[in-house]
Amino acid sequence: VIRFMALLFTLLGTWFLLQTYFDQTWKTISLRSWLGESLPRHKCGNKRSCAQNHFAFKIISGAANVVGPSICFDGVTLMSSVKNNVGRGLNIALVNGTSGQLLKENTFDMYSGDISKLDTFLRAIKDGTIVLVASYDDAATKMNDKVQALFVELGSSHVKNLGFRDNWVFLGAKGLKNKSPFEEHIKNDKKTNKYEGWPELLEMEGCIPRKMD
């Protein structure tokens, strides 16, 4: 009888605790829904928000030669497959470092395109401009020393190491005095590739300070 009573009290206590917990949880969820509250969403879908006078960004490289890259800046998607403005090679967006406004975006075929077009594009970038780059398929076949030097001036540390079908994401700026902390590069290696002839995609997000005049 004593064992039965102890078991009964244990079951009743457990039932009471569970009912109280779920009842309170349901009330909390219902109250948030009624008030129209939702979990906080950060710009570009980033994991955290940026401090005042900083811009949020997210750059995602292409996946093999199937899924195109995307570039988001200050909560606005600048380049993506959905916008139909990305292509094989290097996808580059130029942004005003003070206002955050998009200045120009373009794609450059690094497998069979004309490298002089990329050279001209990079040389025309003005001081204070933020440069966001995402690779897709192949970013290096047409690369030469002159173009590499221009990316180095923008703060790149990895551009000289790019190889056939490597993945690369980069954020730099014209007039940057030091190397950019925002750059990732992964080699095309048959032993480690996620896809048959390509490495896995790269995703980089962060906050960059607004250029103050």
PDB file of C-alpha atoms in Angstrom:
ATOM      1  CA  VAL A   1       0.000   0.000   0.000  1.00  0.00           C
ATOM      2  CA  ILE A   2       2.825   2.405   0.909  1.00  0.00           C
ATOM      3  CA  ARG A   3       4.623   1.715  -2.395  1.00  0.00           C
ATOM      4  CA  PHE A   4       1.392   2.232  -4.321  1.00  0.00           C
ATOM      5  CA  MET A   5       0.713   5.536  -2.573  1.00  0.00           C
ATOM      6  CA  ALA A   6       4.294   6.734  -3.215  1.00  0.00           C
ATOM      7  CA  LEU A   7       3.999   5.846  -6.902  1.00  0.00           C
ATOM      8  CA  LEU A   8       0.645   7.602  -7.111  1.00  0.00           C
ATOM      9  CA  PHE A   9       1.999  10.790  -5.518  1.00  0.00           C
ATOM     10  CA  THR A  10       5.007  10.702  -7.855  1.00  0.00           C
ATOM     11  CA  LEU A  11       2.795  10.399 -10.931  1.00  0.00           C
ATOM     12  CA  LEU A  12       0.474  13.162  -9.734  1.00  0.00           C
ATOM     13  CA  GLY A  13       3.428  15.469  -8.974  1.00  0.00           C
ATOM     14  CA  THR A  14       4.976  14.859 -12.387  1.00  0.00           C
ATOM     15  CA  TRP A  15       1.650  15.489 -14.111  1.00  0.00           C
ATOM     16  CA  PHE A  16       1.176  18.742 -12.192  1.00  0.00           C
ATOM     17  CA  LEU A  17       4.660  20.027 -13.079  1.00  0.00           C
ATOM     18  CA  LEU A  18       4.281  19.174 -16.766  1.00  0.00           C
ATOM     19  CA  GLN A  19       0.856  20.763 -16.954  1.00  0.00           C
ATOM     20  CA  THR A  20       2.110  23.933 -15.280  1.00  0.00           C
ATOM     21  CA  TYR A  21       5.167  24.155 -17.577  1.00  0.00           C
ATOM     22  CA  PHE A  22       3.268  23.659 -20.822  1.00  0.00           C
ATOM     23  CA  ASP A  23       0.449  25.906 -19.687  1.00  0.00           C
ATOM     24  CA  GLN A  24       2.887  28.744 -18.954  1.00  0.00           C
ATOM     25  CA  THR A  25       4.771  28.126 -22.196  1.00  0.00           C
ATOM     26  CA  TRP A  26       1.559  28.187 -24.203  1.00  0.00           C
ATOM     27  CA  LYS A  27       0.507  31.418 -22.491  1.00  0.00           C
ATOM     28  CA  THR A  28       3.880  33.012 -23.256  1.00  0.00           C
ATOM     29  CA  ILE A  29       3.746  31.996 -26.921  1.00  0.00           C
ATOM     30  CA  SER A  30       0.140  33.117 -27.215  1.00  0.00           C
ATOM     31  CA  LEU A  31       0.902  36.478 -25.601  1.00  0.00           C
ATOM     32  CA  ARG A  32       3.841  37.112 -27.938  1.00  0.00           C
ATOM     33  CA  SER A  33       1.721  36.188 -30.929  1.00  0.00           C
ATOM     34  CA  TRP A  34      -1.111  38.431 -29.747  1.00  0.00           C
ATOM     35  CA  LEU A  35       1.296  41.336 -29.299  1.00  0.00           C
ATOM     36  CA  GLY A  36       2.790  40.689 -32.717  1.00  0.00           C
ATOM     37  CA  GLU A  37       6.248  39.981 -31.305  1.00  0.00           C
ATOM     38  CA  SER A  38       8.725  37.712 -33.077  1.00  0.00           C
ATOM     39  CA  LEU A  39      12.310  36.646 -32.697  1.00  0.00           C
ATOM     40  CA  PRO A  40      14.734  39.448 -33.659  1.00  0.00           C
ATOM     41  CA  ARG A  41      15.925  39.376 -37.276  1.00  0.00           C
ATOM     42  CA  HIS A  42      19.256  40.926 -38.063  1.00  0.00           C
ATOM     43  CA  LYS A  43      20.174  42.545 -41.362  1.00  0.00           C
ATOM     44  CA  CYS A  44      21.217  40.088 -44.098  1.00  0.00           C
ATOM     45  CA  GLY A  45      20.041  37.280 -41.808  1.00  0.00           C
ATOM     46  CA  ASN A  46      23.257  37.540 -39.801  1.00  0.00           C
ATOM     47  CA  LYS A  47      23.666  35.903 -36.418  1.00  0.00           C
ATOM     48  CA  ARG A  48      24.044  39.229 -34.623  1.00  0.00           C
ATOM     49  CA  SER A  49      23.288  42.872 -35.184  1.00  0.00           C
ATOM     50  CA  CYS A  50      25.912  45.504 -35.910  1.00  0.00           C
ATOM     51  CA  ALA A  51      26.841  48.488 -33.783  1.00  0.00           C
ATOM     52  CA  GLN A  52      25.821  52.007 -34.699  1.00  0.00           C
ATOM     53  CA  ASN A  53      27.665  53.408 -37.721  1.00  0.00           C
ATOM     54  CA  HIS A  54      28.435  49.901 -38.977  1.00  0.00           C
ATOM     55  CA  PHE A  55      27.084  48.078 -42.012  1.00  0.00           C
ATOM     56  CA  ALA A  56      26.047  44.418 -41.919  1.00  0.00           C
ATOM     57  CA  PHE A  57      27.085  42.209 -44.803  1.00  0.00           C
ATOM     58  CA  LYS A  58      26.943  38.596 -45.934  1.00  0.00           C
ATOM     59  CA  ILE A  59      28.775  37.105 -48.917  1.00  0.00           C
ATOM     60  CA  ILE A  60      28.143  33.552 -50.130  1.00  0.00           C
ATOM     61  CA  SER A  61      30.145  31.978 -52.929  1.00  0.00           C
ATOM     62  CA  GLY A  62      28.612  29.758 -55.579  1.00  0.00           C
ATOM     63  CA  ALA A  63      28.133  26.036 -55.014  1.00  0.00           C
ATOM     64  CA  ALA A  64      29.911  24.145 -57.833  1.00  0.00           C
ATOM     65  CA  ASN A  65      28.538  25.447 -61.161  1.00  0.00           C
ATOM     66  CA  VAL A  66      24.907  24.969 -60.162  1.00  0.00           C
ATOM     67  CA  VAL A  67      23.935  27.367 -57.368  1.00  0.00           C
ATOM     68  CA  GLY A  68      24.961  30.984 -57.851  1.00  0.00           C
ATOM     69  CA  PRO A  69      26.487  33.267 -55.210  1.00  0.00           C
ATOM     70  CA  SER A  70      24.820  36.066 -53.288  1.00  0.00           C
ATOM     71  CA  ILE A  71      25.928  39.374 -51.821  1.00  0.00           C
ATOM     72  CA  CYS A  72      23.906  41.228 -49.155  1.00  0.00           C
ATOM     73  CA  PHE A  73      24.821  44.621 -47.715  1.00  0.00           C
ATOM     74  CA  ASP A  74      23.001  46.554 -44.977  1.00  0.00           C
ATOM     75  CA  GLY A  75      19.971  44.306 -45.312  1.00  0.00           C
ATOM     76  CA  VAL A  76      19.682  44.602 -49.091  1.00  0.00           C
ATOM     77  CA  THR A  77      20.483  41.767 -51.497  1.00  0.00           C
ATOM     78  CA  LEU A  78      22.716  43.311 -54.138  1.00  0.00           C
ATOM     79  CA  MET A  79      23.491  40.233 -56.246  1.00  0.00           C
ATOM     80  CA  SER A  80      21.896  36.784 -56.407  1.00  0.00           C
ATOM     81  CA  SER A  81      20.449  34.175 -58.731  1.00  0.00           C
ATOM     82  CA  VAL A  82      16.974  35.446 -57.869  1.00  0.00           C
ATOM     83  CA  LYS A  83      17.934  38.930 -59.080  1.00  0.00           C
ATOM     84  CA  ASN A  84      19.448  37.282 -62.160  1.00  0.00           C
ATOM     85  CA  ASN A  85      22.611  39.372 -61.977  1.00  0.00           C
ATOM     86  CA  VAL A  86      25.291  36.773 -61.135  1.00  0.00           C
ATOM     87  CA  GLY A  87      27.464  34.699 -63.438  1.00  0.00           C
ATOM     88  CA  ARG A  88      30.453  32.399 -63.752  1.00  0.00           C
ATOM     89  CA  GLY A  89      33.687  33.897 -62.467  1.00  0.00           C
ATOM     90  CA  LEU A  90      33.845  36.876 -60.104  1.00  0.00           C
ATOM     91  CA  ASN A  91      30.724  38.707 -58.964  1.00  0.00           C
ATOM     92  CA  ILE A  92      31.574  42.160 -57.656  1.00  0.00           C
ATOM     93  CA  ALA A  93      29.460  44.841 -55.990  1.00  0.00           C
ATOM     94  CA  LEU A  94      30.727  48.357 -55.259  1.00  0.00           C
ATOM     95  CA  VAL A  95      29.161  50.278 -52.377  1.00  0.00           C
ATOM     96  CA  ASN A  96      29.589  53.841 -51.135  1.00  0.00           C
ATOM     97  CA  GLY A  97      31.461  53.509 -47.839  1.00  0.00           C
ATOM     98  CA  THR A  98      29.653  56.457 -46.284  1.00  0.00           C
ATOM     99  CA  SER A  99      26.037  56.081 -47.407  1.00  0.00           C
ATOM    100  CA  GLY A 100      25.970  52.320 -48.026  1.00  0.00           C
ATOM    101  CA  GLN A 101      24.354  52.820 -51.422  1.00  0.00           C
ATOM    102  CA  LEU A 102      25.098  50.457 -54.281  1.00  0.00           C
ATOM    103  CA  LEU A 103      27.271  52.157 -56.889  1.00  0.00           C
ATOM    104  CA  LYS A 104      27.782  49.390 -59.415  1.00  0.00           C
ATOM    105  CA  GLU A 105      27.682  45.609 -59.778  1.00  0.00           C
ATOM    106  CA  ASN A 106      29.074  43.357 -62.479  1.00  0.00           C
ATOM    107  CA  THR A 107      30.219  39.823 -63.266  1.00  0.00           C
ATOM    108  CA  PHE A 108      33.462  38.803 -64.916  1.00  0.00           C
ATOM    109  CA  ASP A 109      33.933  35.438 -66.611  1.00  0.00           C
ATOM    110  CA  MET A 110      37.320  34.234 -65.372  1.00  0.00           C
ATOM    111  CA  TYR A 111      37.369  31.120 -67.545  1.00  0.00           C
ATOM    112  CA  SER A 112      36.827  32.438 -71.059  1.00  0.00           C
ATOM    113  CA  GLY A 113      36.144  36.155 -70.603  1.00  0.00           C
ATOM    114  CA  ASP A 114      38.229  39.244 -71.329  1.00  0.00           C
ATOM    115  CA  ILE A 115      40.400  39.999 -68.291  1.00  0.00           C
ATOM    116  CA  SER A 116      40.957  43.572 -69.498  1.00  0.00           C
ATOM    117  CA  LYS A 117      37.329  44.365 -68.598  1.00  0.00           C
ATOM    118  CA  LEU A 118      37.985  43.422 -64.974  1.00  0.00           C
ATOM    119  CA  ASP A 119      41.238  45.395 -65.015  1.00  0.00           C
ATOM    120  CA  THR A 120      39.402  48.516 -66.224  1.00  0.00           C
ATOM    121  CA  PHE A 121      36.600  48.014 -63.693  1.00  0.00           C
ATOM    122  CA  LEU A 122      38.987  47.768 -60.734  1.00  0.00           C
ATOM    123  CA  ARG A 123      41.130  50.736 -61.780  1.00  0.00           C
ATOM    124  CA  ALA A 124      38.063  52.991 -61.901  1.00  0.00           C
ATOM    125  CA  ILE A 125      37.123  52.357 -58.250  1.00  0.00           C
ATOM    126  CA  LYS A 126      37.275  55.559 -56.195  1.00  0.00           C
ATOM    127  CA  ASP A 127      38.626  55.982 -52.660  1.00  0.00           C
ATOM    128  CA  GLY A 128      36.128  55.194 -49.915  1.00  0.00           C
ATOM    129  CA  THR A 129      34.369  52.528 -51.978  1.00  0.00           C
ATOM    130  CA  ILE A 130      33.639  49.148 -50.385  1.00  0.00           C
ATOM    131  CA  VAL A 131      34.253  46.171 -52.671  1.00  0.00           C
ATOM    132  CA  LEU A 132      32.408  42.864 -52.161  1.00  0.00           C
ATOM    133  CA  VAL A 133      33.452  39.800 -54.172  1.00  0.00           C
ATOM    134  CA  ALA A 134      31.966  36.311 -54.507  1.00  0.00           C
ATOM    135  CA  SER A 135      33.318  33.578 -56.769  1.00  0.00           C
ATOM    136  CA  TYR A 136      31.229  31.184 -58.823  1.00  0.00           C
ATOM    137  CA  ASP A 137      32.503  28.081 -60.646  1.00  0.00           C
ATOM    138  CA  ASP A 138      36.003  29.318 -61.573  1.00  0.00           C
ATOM    139  CA  ALA A 139      37.658  32.499 -60.345  1.00  0.00           C
ATOM    140  CA  ALA A 140      41.258  32.156 -61.465  1.00  0.00           C
ATOM    141  CA  THR A 141      41.907  30.865 -64.991  1.00  0.00           C
ATOM    142  CA  LYS A 142      42.150  34.343 -66.557  1.00  0.00           C
ATOM    143  CA  MET A 143      43.700  35.988 -63.490  1.00  0.00           C
ATOM    144  CA  ASN A 144      46.984  37.809 -64.133  1.00  0.00           C
ATOM    145  CA  ASP A 145      49.580  39.720 -62.112  1.00  0.00           C
ATOM    146  CA  LYS A 146      48.095  43.148 -62.874  1.00  0.00           C
ATOM    147  CA  VAL A 147      44.623  42.234 -61.658  1.00  0.00           C
ATOM    148  CA  GLN A 148      46.043  40.440 -58.624  1.00  0.00           C
ATOM    149  CA  ALA A 149      47.946  43.614 -57.714  1.00  0.00           C
ATOM    150  CA  LEU A 150      44.712  45.640 -57.892  1.00  0.00           C
ATOM    151  CA  PHE A 151      42.979  43.265 -55.489  1.00  0.00           C
ATOM    152  CA  VAL A 152      45.979  43.444 -53.155  1.00  0.00           C
ATOM    153  CA  GLU A 153      45.562  47.237 -53.109  1.00  0.00           C
ATOM    154  CA  LEU A 154      41.973  46.661 -51.979  1.00  0.00           C
ATOM    155  CA  GLY A 155      43.223  44.588 -49.033  1.00  0.00           C
ATOM    156  CA  SER A 156      43.308  41.010 -50.331  1.00  0.00           C
ATOM    157  CA  SER A 157      45.777  38.503 -48.899  1.00  0.00           C
ATOM    158  CA  HIS A 158      44.621  35.438 -50.845  1.00  0.00           C
ATOM    159  CA  VAL A 159      44.114  36.583 -54.429  1.00  0.00           C
ATOM    160  CA  LYS A 160      47.629  35.533 -55.454  1.00  0.00           C
ATOM    161  CA  ASN A 161      46.920  31.990 -54.268  1.00  0.00           C
ATOM    162  CA  LEU A 162      43.709  31.486 -56.249  1.00  0.00           C
ATOM    163  CA  GLY A 163      43.647  28.384 -58.429  1.00  0.00           C
ATOM    164  CA  PHE A 164      41.287  26.729 -60.879  1.00  0.00           C
ATOM    165  CA  ARG A 165      37.801  26.362 -59.364  1.00  0.00           C
ATOM    166  CA  ASP A 166      38.842  27.598 -55.923  1.00  0.00           C
ATOM    167  CA  ASN A 167      36.128  29.333 -53.911  1.00  0.00           C
ATOM    168  CA  TRP A 168      36.759  32.881 -52.710  1.00  0.00           C
ATOM    169  CA  VAL A 169      34.800  35.551 -50.858  1.00  0.00           C
ATOM    170  CA  PHE A 170      36.272  38.946 -50.066  1.00  0.00           C
ATOM    171  CA  LEU A 171      35.367  42.372 -48.741  1.00  0.00           C
ATOM    172  CA  GLY A 172      37.873  45.166 -49.185  1.00  0.00           C
ATOM    173  CA  ALA A 173      37.962  48.894 -49.875  1.00  0.00           C
ATOM    174  CA  LYS A 174      39.761  51.400 -52.023  1.00  0.00           C
ATOM    175  CA  GLY A 175      42.172  53.364 -49.856  1.00  0.00           C
ATOM    176  CA  LEU A 176      42.440  50.620 -47.226  1.00  0.00           C
ATOM    177  CA  LYS A 177      45.801  50.976 -45.457  1.00  0.00           C
ATOM    178  CA  ASN A 178      45.915  47.457 -44.028  1.00  0.00           C
ATOM    179  CA  LYS A 179      44.934  43.976 -45.136  1.00  0.00           C
ATOM    180  CA  SER A 180      41.225  43.259 -44.959  1.00  0.00           C
ATOM    181  CA  PRO A 181      40.085  40.953 -42.132  1.00  0.00           C
ATOM    182  CA  PHE A 182      37.165  39.850 -44.300  1.00  0.00           C
ATOM    183  CA  GLU A 183      38.391  37.189 -46.710  1.00  0.00           C
ATOM    184  CA  GLU A 184      38.033  33.426 -47.053  1.00  0.00           C
ATOM    185  CA  HIS A 185      39.520  31.032 -49.596  1.00  0.00           C
ATOM    186  CA  ILE A 186      39.177  27.292 -50.058  1.00  0.00           C
ATOM    187  CA  LYS A 187      41.218  25.248 -52.519  1.00  0.00           C
ATOM    188  CA  ASN A 188      39.855  22.933 -55.174  1.00  0.00           C
ATOM    189  CA  ASP A 189      41.148  19.553 -53.963  1.00  0.00           C
ATOM    190  CA  LYS A 190      39.798  16.187 -55.086  1.00  0.00           C
ATOM    191  CA  LYS A 191      40.519  14.747 -51.640  1.00  0.00           C
ATOM    192  CA  THR A 192      38.447  17.299 -49.763  1.00  0.00           C
ATOM    193  CA  ASN A 193      35.943  18.659 -52.327  1.00  0.00           C
ATOM    194  CA  LYS A 194      32.325  18.504 -51.248  1.00  0.00           C
ATOM    195  CA  TYR A 195      31.248  18.327 -54.872  1.00  0.00           C
ATOM    196  CA  GLU A 196      32.948  16.227 -57.526  1.00  0.00           C
ATOM    197  CA  GLY A 197      35.032  18.979 -59.095  1.00  0.00           C
ATOM    198  CA  TRP A 198      34.449  21.877 -56.688  1.00  0.00           C
ATOM    199  CA  PRO A 199      34.975  22.622 -53.000  1.00  0.00           C
ATOM    200  CA  GLU A 200      32.120  23.513 -50.654  1.00  0.00           C
ATOM    201  CA  LEU A 201      30.644  27.000 -50.761  1.00  0.00           C
ATOM    202  CA  LEU A 202      31.948  29.751 -48.511  1.00  0.00           C
ATOM    203  CA  GLU A 203      29.746  31.967 -46.352  1.00  0.00           C
ATOM    204  CA  MET A 204      31.118  35.052 -44.627  1.00  0.00           C
ATOM    205  CA  GLU A 205      29.231  37.628 -42.580  1.00  0.00           C
ATOM    206  CA  GLY A 206      30.174  40.526 -40.361  1.00  0.00           C
ATOM    207  CA  CYS A 207      30.060  44.238 -39.674  1.00  0.00           C
ATOM    208  CA  ILE A 208      32.139  46.925 -41.356  1.00  0.00           C
ATOM    209  CA  PRO A 209      32.431  50.488 -40.014  1.00  0.00           C
ATOM    210  CA  ARG A 210      30.877  53.319 -41.970  1.00  0.00           C
ATOM    211  CA  LYS A 211      33.427  55.672 -43.528  1.00  0.00           C
ATOM    212  CA  MET A 212      33.149  58.946 -41.663  1.00  0.00           C
ATOM    213  CA  ASP A 213      34.178  62.054 -43.614  1.00  0.00           C
TER     214      ASP A 213
END
